[in-house]
Short mmCIF file of C-alpha atoms in Angstrom, two decimals:
data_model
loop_
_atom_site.label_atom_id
_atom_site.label_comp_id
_atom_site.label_asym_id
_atom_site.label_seq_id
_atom_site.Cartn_x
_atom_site.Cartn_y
_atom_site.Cartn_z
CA UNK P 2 32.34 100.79 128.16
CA UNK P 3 34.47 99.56 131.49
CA UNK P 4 31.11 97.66 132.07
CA UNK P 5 30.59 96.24 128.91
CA UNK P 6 34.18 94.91 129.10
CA UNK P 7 33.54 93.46 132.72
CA UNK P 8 30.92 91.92 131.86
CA UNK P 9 32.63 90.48 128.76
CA UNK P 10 35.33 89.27 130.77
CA UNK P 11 33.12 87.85 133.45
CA UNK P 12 31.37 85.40 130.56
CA UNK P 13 35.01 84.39 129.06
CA UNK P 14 36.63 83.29 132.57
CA UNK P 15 33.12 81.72 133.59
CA UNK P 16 33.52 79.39 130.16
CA UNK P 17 36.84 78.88 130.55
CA UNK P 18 36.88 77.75 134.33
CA UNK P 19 33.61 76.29 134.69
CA UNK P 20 32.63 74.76 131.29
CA UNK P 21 35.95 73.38 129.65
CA UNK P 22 35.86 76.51 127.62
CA UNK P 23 35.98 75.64 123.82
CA UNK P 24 37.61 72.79 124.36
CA UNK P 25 34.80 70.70 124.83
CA UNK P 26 33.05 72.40 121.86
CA UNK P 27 35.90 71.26 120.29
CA UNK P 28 35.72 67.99 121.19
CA UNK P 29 32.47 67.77 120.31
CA UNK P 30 33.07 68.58 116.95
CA UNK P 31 35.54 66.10 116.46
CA UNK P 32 33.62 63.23 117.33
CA UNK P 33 30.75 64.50 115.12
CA UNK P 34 32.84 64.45 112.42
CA UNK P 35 34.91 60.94 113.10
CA UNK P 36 31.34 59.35 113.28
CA UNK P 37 30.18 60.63 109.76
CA UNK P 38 32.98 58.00 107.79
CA UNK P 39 31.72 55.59 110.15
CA UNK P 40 28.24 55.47 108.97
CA UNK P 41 28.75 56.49 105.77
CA UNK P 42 31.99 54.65 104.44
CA UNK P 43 35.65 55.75 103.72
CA UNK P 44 35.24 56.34 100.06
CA UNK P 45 37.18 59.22 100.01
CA UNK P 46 35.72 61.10 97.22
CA UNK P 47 32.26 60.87 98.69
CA UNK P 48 33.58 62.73 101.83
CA UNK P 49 35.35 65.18 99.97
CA UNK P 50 32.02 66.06 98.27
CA UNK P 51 29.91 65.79 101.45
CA UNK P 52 32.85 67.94 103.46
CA UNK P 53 31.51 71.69 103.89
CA UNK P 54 27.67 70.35 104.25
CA UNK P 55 28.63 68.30 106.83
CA UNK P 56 31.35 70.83 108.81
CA UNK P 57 28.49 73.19 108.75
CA UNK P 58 25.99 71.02 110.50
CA UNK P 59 28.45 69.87 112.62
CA UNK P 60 28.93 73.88 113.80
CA UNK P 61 25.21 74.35 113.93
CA UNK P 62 24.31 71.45 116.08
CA UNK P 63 27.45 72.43 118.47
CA UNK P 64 26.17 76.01 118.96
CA UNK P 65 22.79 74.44 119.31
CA UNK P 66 24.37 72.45 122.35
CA UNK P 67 25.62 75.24 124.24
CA UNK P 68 22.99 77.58 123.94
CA UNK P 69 20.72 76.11 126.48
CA UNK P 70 22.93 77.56 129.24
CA UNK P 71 23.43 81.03 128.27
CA UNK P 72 20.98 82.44 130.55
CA UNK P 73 19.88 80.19 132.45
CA UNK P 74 23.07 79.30 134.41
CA UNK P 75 22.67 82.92 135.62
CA UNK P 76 18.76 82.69 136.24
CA UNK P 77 19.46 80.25 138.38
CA UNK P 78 21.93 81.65 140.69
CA UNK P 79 20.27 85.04 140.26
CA UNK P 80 22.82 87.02 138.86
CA UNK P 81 20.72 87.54 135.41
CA UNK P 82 18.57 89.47 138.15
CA UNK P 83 21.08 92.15 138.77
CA UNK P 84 22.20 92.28 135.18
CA UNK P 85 18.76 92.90 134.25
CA UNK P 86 19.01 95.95 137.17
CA UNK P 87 22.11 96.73 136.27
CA UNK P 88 22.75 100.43 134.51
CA UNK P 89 23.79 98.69 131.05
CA UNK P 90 20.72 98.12 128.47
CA UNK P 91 19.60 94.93 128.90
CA UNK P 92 20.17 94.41 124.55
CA UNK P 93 23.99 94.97 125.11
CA UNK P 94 23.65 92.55 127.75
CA UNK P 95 22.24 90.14 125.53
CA UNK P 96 24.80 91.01 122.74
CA UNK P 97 27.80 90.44 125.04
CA UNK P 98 26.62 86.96 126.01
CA UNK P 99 26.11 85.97 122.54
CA UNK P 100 29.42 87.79 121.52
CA UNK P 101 30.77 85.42 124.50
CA UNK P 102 29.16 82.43 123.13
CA UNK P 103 30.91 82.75 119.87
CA UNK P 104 34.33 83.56 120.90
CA UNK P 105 34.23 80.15 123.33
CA UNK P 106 32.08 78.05 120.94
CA UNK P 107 32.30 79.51 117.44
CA UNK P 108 35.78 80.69 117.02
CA UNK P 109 37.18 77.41 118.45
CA UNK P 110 35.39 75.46 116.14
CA UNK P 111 36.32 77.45 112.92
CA UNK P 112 39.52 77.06 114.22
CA UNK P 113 39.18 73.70 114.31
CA UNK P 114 37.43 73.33 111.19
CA UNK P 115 40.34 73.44 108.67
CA UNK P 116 42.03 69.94 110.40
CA UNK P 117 38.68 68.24 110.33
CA UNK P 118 38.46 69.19 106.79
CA UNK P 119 41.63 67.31 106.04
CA UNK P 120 40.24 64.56 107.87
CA UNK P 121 36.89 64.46 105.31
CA UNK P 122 39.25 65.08 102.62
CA UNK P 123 37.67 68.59 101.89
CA UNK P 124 40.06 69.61 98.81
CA UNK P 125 42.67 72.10 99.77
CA UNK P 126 41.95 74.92 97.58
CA UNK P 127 38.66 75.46 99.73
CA UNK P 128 39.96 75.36 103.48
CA UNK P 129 40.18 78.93 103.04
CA UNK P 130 36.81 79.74 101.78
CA UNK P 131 35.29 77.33 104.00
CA UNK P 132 37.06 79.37 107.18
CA UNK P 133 36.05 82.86 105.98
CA UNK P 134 32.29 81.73 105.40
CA UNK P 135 32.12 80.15 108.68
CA UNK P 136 33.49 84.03 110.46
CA UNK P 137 31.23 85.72 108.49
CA UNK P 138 28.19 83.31 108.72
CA UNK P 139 28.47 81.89 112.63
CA UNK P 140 28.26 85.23 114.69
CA UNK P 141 24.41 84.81 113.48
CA UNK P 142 24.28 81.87 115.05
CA UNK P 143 24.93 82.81 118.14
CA UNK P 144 22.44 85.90 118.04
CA UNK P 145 20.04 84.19 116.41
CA UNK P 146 20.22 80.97 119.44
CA UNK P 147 20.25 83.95 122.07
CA UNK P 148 16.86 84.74 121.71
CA UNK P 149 16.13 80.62 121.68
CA UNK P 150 17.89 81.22 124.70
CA UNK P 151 16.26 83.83 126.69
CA UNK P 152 12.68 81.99 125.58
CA UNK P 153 13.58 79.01 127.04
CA UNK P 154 15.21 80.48 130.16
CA UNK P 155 13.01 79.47 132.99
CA UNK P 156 12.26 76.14 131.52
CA UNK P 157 13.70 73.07 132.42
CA UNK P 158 15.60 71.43 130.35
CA UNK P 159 14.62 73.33 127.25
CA UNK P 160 17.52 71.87 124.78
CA UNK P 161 15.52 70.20 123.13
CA UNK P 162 12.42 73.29 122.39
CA UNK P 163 15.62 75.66 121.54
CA UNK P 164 16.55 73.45 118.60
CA UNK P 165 12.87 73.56 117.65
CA UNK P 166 12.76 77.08 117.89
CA UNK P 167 16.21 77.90 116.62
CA UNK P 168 17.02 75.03 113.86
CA UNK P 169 14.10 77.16 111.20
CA UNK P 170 16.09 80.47 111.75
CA UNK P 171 19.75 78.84 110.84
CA UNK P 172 18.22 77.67 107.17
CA UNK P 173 20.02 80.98 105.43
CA UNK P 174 23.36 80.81 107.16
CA UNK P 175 23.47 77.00 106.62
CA UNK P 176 22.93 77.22 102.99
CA UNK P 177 24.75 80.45 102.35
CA UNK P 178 27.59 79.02 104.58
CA UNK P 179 27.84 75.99 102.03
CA UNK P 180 27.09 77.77 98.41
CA UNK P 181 29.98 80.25 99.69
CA UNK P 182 31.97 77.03 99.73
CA UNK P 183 30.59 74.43 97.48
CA UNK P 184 30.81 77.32 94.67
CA UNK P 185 34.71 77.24 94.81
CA UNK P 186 34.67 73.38 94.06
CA UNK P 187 31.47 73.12 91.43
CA UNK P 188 31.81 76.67 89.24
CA UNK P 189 27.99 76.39 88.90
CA UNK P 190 26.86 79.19 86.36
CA UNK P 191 25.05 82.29 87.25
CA UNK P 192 26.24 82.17 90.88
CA UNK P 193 29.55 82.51 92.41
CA UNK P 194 31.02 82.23 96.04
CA UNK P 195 31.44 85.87 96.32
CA UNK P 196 27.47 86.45 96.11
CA UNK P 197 26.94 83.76 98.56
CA UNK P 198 29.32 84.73 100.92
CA UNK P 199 28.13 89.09 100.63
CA UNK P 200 24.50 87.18 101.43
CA UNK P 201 26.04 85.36 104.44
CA UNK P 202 27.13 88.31 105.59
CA UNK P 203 23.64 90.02 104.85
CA UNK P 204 22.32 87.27 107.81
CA UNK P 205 24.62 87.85 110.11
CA UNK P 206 24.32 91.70 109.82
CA UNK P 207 19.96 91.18 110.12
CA UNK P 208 20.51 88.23 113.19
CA UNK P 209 22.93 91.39 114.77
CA UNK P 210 19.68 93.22 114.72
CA UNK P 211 16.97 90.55 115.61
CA UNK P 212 19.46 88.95 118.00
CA UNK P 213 19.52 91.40 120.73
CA UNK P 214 16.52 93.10 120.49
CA UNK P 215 14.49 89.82 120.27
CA UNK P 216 16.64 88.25 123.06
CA UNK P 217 16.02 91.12 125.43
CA UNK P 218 12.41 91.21 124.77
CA UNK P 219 12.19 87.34 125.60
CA UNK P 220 14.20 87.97 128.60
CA UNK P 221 11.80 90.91 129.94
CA UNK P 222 8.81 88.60 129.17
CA UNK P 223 9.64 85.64 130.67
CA UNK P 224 11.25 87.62 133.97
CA UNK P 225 8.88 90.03 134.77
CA UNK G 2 -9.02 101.87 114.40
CA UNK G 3 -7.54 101.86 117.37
CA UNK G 4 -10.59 102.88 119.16
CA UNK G 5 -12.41 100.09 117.66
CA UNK G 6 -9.30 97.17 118.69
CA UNK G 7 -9.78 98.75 122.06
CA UNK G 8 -13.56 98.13 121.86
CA UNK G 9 -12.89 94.46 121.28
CA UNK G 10 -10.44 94.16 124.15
CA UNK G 11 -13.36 93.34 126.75
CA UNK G 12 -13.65 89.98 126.61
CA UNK G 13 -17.39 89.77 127.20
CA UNK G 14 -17.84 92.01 124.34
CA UNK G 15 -15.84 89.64 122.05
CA UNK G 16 -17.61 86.73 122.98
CA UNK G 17 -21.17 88.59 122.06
CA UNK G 18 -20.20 89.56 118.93
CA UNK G 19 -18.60 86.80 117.89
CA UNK G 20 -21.44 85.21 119.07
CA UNK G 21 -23.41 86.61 116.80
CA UNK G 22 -20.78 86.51 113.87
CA UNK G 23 -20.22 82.88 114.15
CA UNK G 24 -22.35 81.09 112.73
CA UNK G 25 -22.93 83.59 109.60
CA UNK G 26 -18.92 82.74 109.38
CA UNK G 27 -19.74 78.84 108.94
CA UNK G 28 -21.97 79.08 107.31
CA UNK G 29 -20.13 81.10 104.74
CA UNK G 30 -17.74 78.60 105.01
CA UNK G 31 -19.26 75.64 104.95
CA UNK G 32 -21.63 76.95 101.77
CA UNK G 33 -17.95 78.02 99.64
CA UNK G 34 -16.22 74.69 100.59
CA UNK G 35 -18.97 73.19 99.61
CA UNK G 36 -19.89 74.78 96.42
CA UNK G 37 -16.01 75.19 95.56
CA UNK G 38 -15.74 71.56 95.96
CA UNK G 39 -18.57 70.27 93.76
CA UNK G 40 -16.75 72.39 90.95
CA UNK G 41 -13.63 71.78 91.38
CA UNK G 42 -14.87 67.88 91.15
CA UNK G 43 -17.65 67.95 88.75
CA UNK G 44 -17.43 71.06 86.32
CA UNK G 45 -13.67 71.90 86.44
CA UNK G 46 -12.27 70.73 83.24
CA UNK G 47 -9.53 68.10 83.49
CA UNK G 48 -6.24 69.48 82.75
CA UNK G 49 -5.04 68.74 78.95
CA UNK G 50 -1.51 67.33 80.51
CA UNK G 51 -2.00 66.51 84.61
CA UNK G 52 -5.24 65.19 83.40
CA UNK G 53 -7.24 64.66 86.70
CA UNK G 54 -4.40 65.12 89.41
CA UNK G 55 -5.10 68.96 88.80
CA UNK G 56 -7.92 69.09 90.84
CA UNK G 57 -5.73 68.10 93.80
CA UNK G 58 -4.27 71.61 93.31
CA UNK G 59 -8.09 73.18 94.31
CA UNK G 60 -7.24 72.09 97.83
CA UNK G 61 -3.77 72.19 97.48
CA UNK G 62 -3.38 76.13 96.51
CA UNK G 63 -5.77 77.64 99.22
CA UNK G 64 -4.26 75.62 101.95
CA UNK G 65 -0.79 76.98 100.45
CA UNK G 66 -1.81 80.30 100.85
CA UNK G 67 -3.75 79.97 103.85
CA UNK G 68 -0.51 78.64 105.83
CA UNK G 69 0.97 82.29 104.54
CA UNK G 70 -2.07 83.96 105.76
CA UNK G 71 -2.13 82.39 109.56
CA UNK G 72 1.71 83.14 110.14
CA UNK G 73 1.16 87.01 108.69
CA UNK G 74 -2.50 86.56 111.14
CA UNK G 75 -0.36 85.73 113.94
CA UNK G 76 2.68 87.56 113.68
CA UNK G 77 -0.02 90.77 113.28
CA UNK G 78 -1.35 89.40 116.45
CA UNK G 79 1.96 88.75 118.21
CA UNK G 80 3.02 92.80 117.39
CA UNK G 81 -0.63 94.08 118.50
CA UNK G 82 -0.28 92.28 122.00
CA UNK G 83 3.15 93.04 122.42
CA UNK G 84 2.44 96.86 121.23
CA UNK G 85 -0.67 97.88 122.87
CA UNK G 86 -1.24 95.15 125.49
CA UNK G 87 -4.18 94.24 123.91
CA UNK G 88 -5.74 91.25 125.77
CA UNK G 89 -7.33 89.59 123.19
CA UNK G 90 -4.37 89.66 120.61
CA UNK G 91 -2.42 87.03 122.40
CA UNK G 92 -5.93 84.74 122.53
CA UNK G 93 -6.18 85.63 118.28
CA UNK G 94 -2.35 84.57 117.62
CA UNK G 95 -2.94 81.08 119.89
CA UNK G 96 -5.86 80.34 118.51
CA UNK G 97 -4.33 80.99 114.40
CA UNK G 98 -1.27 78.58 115.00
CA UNK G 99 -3.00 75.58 115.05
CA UNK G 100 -5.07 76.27 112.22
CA UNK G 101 -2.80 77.74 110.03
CA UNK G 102 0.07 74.69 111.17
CA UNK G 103 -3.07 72.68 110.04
CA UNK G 104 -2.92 74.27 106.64
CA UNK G 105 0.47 73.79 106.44
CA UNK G 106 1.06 70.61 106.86
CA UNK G 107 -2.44 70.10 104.35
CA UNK G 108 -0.46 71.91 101.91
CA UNK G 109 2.79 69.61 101.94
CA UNK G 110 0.47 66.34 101.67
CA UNK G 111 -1.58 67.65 98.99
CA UNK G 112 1.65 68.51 97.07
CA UNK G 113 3.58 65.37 98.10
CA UNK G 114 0.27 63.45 96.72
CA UNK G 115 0.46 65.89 93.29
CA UNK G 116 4.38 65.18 93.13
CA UNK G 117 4.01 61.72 93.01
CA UNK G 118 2.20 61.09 89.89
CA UNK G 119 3.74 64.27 88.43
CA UNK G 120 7.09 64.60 89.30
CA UNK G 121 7.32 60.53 90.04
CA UNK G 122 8.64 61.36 93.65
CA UNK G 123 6.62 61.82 96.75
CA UNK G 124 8.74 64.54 98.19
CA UNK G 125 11.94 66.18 96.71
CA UNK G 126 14.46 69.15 98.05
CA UNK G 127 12.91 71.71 96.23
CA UNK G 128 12.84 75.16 97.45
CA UNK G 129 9.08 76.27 97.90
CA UNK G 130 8.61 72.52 99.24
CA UNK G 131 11.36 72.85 101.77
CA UNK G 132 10.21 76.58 102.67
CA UNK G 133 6.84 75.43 103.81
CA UNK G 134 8.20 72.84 105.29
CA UNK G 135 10.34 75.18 107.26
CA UNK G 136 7.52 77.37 108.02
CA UNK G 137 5.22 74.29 109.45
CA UNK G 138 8.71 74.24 111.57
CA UNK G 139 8.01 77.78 112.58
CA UNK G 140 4.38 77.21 113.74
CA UNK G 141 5.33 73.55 115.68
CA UNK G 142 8.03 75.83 117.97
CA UNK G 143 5.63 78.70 118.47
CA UNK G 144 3.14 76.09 119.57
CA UNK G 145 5.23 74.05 121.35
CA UNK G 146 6.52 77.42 123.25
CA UNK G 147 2.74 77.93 124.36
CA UNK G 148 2.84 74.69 125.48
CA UNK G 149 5.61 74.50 127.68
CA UNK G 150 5.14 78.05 129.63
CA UNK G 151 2.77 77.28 132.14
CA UNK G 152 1.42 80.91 133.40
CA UNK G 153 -0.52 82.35 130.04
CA UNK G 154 0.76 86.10 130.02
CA UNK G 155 4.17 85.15 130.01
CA UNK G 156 3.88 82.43 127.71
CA UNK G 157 1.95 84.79 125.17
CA UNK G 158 4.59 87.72 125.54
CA UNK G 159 7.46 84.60 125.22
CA UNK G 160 5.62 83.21 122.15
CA UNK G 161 4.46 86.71 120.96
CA UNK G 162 8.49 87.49 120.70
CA UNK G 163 9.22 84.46 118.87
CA UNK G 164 6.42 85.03 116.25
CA UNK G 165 7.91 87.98 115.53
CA UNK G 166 10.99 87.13 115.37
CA UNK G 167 10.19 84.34 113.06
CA UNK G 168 7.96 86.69 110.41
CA UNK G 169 11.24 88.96 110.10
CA UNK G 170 13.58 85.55 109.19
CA UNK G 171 10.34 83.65 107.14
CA UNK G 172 11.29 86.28 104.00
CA UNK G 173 15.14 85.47 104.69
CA UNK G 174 14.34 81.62 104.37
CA UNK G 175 11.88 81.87 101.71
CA UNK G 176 14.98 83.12 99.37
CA UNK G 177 17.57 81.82 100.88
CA UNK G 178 15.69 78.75 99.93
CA UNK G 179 15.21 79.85 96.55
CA UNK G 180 18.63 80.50 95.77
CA UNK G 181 19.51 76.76 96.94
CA UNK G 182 17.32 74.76 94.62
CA UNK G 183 13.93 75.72 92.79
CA UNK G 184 11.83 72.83 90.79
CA UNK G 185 8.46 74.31 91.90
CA UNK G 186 6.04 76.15 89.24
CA UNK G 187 6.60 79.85 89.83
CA UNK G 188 3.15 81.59 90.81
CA UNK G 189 0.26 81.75 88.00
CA UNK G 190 -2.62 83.43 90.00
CA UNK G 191 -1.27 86.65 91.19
CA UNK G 192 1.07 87.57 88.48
CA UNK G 193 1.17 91.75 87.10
CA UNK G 194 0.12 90.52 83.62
CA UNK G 195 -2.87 88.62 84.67
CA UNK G 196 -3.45 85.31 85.92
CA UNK G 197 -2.05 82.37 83.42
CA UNK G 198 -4.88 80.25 84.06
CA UNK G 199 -8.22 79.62 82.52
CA UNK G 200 -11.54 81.18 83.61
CA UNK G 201 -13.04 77.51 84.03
CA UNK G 202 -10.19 76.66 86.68
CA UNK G 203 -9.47 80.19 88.28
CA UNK G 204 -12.80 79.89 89.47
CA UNK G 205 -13.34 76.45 91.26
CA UNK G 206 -9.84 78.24 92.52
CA UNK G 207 -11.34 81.13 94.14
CA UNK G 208 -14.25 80.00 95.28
CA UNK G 209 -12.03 77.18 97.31
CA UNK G 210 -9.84 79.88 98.41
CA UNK G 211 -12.45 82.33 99.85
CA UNK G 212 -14.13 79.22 101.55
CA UNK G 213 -11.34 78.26 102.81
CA UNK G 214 -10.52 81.43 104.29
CA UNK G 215 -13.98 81.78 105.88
CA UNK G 216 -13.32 78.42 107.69
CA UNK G 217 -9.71 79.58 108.65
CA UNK G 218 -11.12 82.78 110.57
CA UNK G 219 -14.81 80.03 111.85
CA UNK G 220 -12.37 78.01 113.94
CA UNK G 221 -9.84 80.30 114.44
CA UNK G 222 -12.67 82.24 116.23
CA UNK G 223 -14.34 79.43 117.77
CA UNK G 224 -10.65 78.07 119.35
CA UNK G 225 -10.66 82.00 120.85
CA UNK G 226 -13.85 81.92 122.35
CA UNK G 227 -12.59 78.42 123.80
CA UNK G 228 -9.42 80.15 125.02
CA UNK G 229 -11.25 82.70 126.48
CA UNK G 230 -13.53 80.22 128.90
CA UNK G 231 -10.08 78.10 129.55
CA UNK G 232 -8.74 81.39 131.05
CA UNK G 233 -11.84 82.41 133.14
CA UNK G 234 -12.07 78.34 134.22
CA UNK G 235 -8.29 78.87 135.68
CA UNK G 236 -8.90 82.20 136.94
CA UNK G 237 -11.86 80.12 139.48
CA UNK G 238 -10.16 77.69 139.74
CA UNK G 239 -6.78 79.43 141.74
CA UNK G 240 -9.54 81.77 143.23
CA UNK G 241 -11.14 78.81 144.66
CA UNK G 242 -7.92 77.55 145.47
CA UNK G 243 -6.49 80.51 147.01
CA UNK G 244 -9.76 80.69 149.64
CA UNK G 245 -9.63 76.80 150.49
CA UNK G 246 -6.26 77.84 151.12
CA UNK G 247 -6.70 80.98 153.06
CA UNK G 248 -9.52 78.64 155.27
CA UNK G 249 -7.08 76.08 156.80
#
């Protein structure tokens, strides 16, 4: 357990000292979402409409971004060596990262999500719906992108193949994410935010499964 | 069964047989295509509402199910070399993704050309439409994976992961999908009360499906016996690297 929580605390000071920590997810974010009105005109109702679609993408393609450095940053300096030696199973390994991932990526973002939903004009009564779907719905992507990750880890410069491998996999939780939201502003008949969101949560639960037991098996094949 | 995978895992063995299994396999194929082809054209009735845009749907339905059938081939593949190290399972699932991505992207031109005199639209967001478009996702990354791993036994255990991996989410999509938006015709071959469609078009509709399937495994089989010489061609060529090297 002491080494589960070392290791835990080793990922959150690396983030926050050497890459910005969620801030620059963060900032990311924002800009994603200032550009949208841009392109697509101020007509507020139109952004209201287009809100939780477009928050969602905007919180895929910003885990997407970070991924591509969850192992390798410690395949190249060698320490992913001695955590593959090291006593701890190399699928709670894997889990801790991506547990890591999402508490300096993910949570910052759903944190931020509720401002930036003012800012699209995302009506108020689903703020709150649209910040429990994301918690439920974005630990899977962060499971699901560490196995993208450990594929890709002894390529260079593999961004770009991780959203080709990863982008298929985040179809449910994007379009669970947004019915679980979407549903509170159209009552469409026969479904209902609460199924969306127990289905959501269905993902997440499966990508906790797949997510380390995939990423470790990628990690074993590529490091042999 | 096992025994007998384990009997195919020589190499030289696989190439004999499939030697010798070949070119009854084209043939097969080539006779079905062609037969299933001159009825789905000639005696396959016109349909009383699509009129003659339903034979599109003699190419388009194998190669639907066909793109099902290479990703279940491969992922089958993918669990059989990752399982028993079998050396030739990893040569079967690179040699099916082409194909089947082949199949799959067949399938969404056949129905885009369908939709458009049909449902007036070339393409629209509809779930089994977006699912196999999804899926011809699936099979670009697992190629693309191949692709970008240079040594071949990592690559195949890298790849092998991610086909997996991929056949458990491919369900999850596939209703996920459906829940979002359906438009599609719901399935009227393999149904429990029988098929829902006439004799006179079920079986232009089998024929084309069995052909097809017998030209699926033809160059699936002919892309592993290809694979196979690639491999021994490398092998010679870092041996005769390795002793030009060991000579200076």
């Amino acid at each position: 357990m002491s080494a589960v929580l070392t290791l835990l605390r080793r990922e959150l000071k690396l983030a926050a000292r050497a890459g910005g920590g969620g801030g620059m997810a963060v900032a990311f974010f924002l800009i994603a979402v200032s550009i949208v009105p841009l392109g697509l005109g101020p007509d507020l109702n139109l952004l209201g409409r287009i809100a939780p679609g477009f928050l969602w993408v905007a919180l895929l393609l910003s885990a997407l971004l970070t991924l591509d450095r969850l192992f390798q940053a410690d395949q190249e300096d060698g320490s992913l060596d001695l955590l593959m030696l090291a006593p701890l199973s190399l699928e709670v390994t894997v889990f801790i990262k991506a547990l890591a991932h999402w508490l300096t990526t993910g949570l910052p973002l759903i944190l931020a999500a509720p401002f930036l939903g003012l800012m699209l004009n995302l009506p108020e009564n689903s703020i709150l719906p649209l910040v429990v779907a994301m918690l439920v719905g974005s630990p899977a992507l962060s499971l699901l992108g560490a196995v993208g990750a450990a594929l890709t880890v002894a390529i260079r410069r593999g961004g770009l193949l991780i959203s080709l491998l990863v982008l298929p996999l985040y179809v449910p939780t994007l379009i669970f994410g947004v019915s679980a939201v979407s549903n509170v502003l159209i009552s469409s008949p026969g479904s209902s935010g609460q199924a969306s969101l127990l289905l959501l949560g269905a993902v997440s639960l499966v990508a906790l499964v797949v997510g380390p037991l995939g990423g470790a098996a990628a990690l074993r094949a590529n490091l042999r | 069964m096992v025994r007998n995978l384990h009997a195919l895992a020589n190499p030289t063995r696989f190439l004999r047989l499939s030697g010798l299994l070949l070119p009854v396999i084209w043939v097969l194929a080539l006779g079905l295509l062609g037969a299933g082809l001159y009825m789905s054209f000639f005696t396959a009735p016109p349909d009383y509402q699509q009129g003659e845009t339903v034979r599109i749907m003699f190419i388009h339905v194998p190669a639907a199910w066909l793109s099902l059938f290479g990703y279940t081939l491969m992922a089958g593949a993918s669990a059989t070399a990752l399982i028993f190290r079998h050396p030739l399972a990893d040569v079967a699932a690179k040699s099916a993704a082409p194909v089947g991505a082949a199949f799959t992207f067949l399938a969404l031109v056949t129905g885009a050309l369908w939709g458009k005199p049909m449902w007036g639209t070339w393409w629209v967001w509809d779930a089994r439409l977006t699912s196999v478009l999804i899926l011809f996702f699936l099979y670009l990354g697992y190629m693309a994976l191949w692709a970008t791993i240079e040594e071949p036994v990592r690559a195949a255990r890298a790849a092998a992961v991610l086909a997996l991996v991929g056949f458990v989410n491919v369900p999850i999509i596939h209703y996920s999908v459906e829940w979002w938006n359906t438009l599609h015709q719901g399935a009227s071959v393999l149904r429990l009360d029988g098929p829902a469609i006439h004799p006179s078009m079920l079986w232009p509709l089998l024929v084309m499906a069995l052909g097809s399937t017998f030209f699926f495994l033809a160059v699936m089989l002919t892309r592993m016996q290809a694979e196979i010489y690639r491999r021994r061609v490398r092998q010679l060529q870092l041996a005769r690297a390795s002793t030009e090297a060991g000579a200076f």
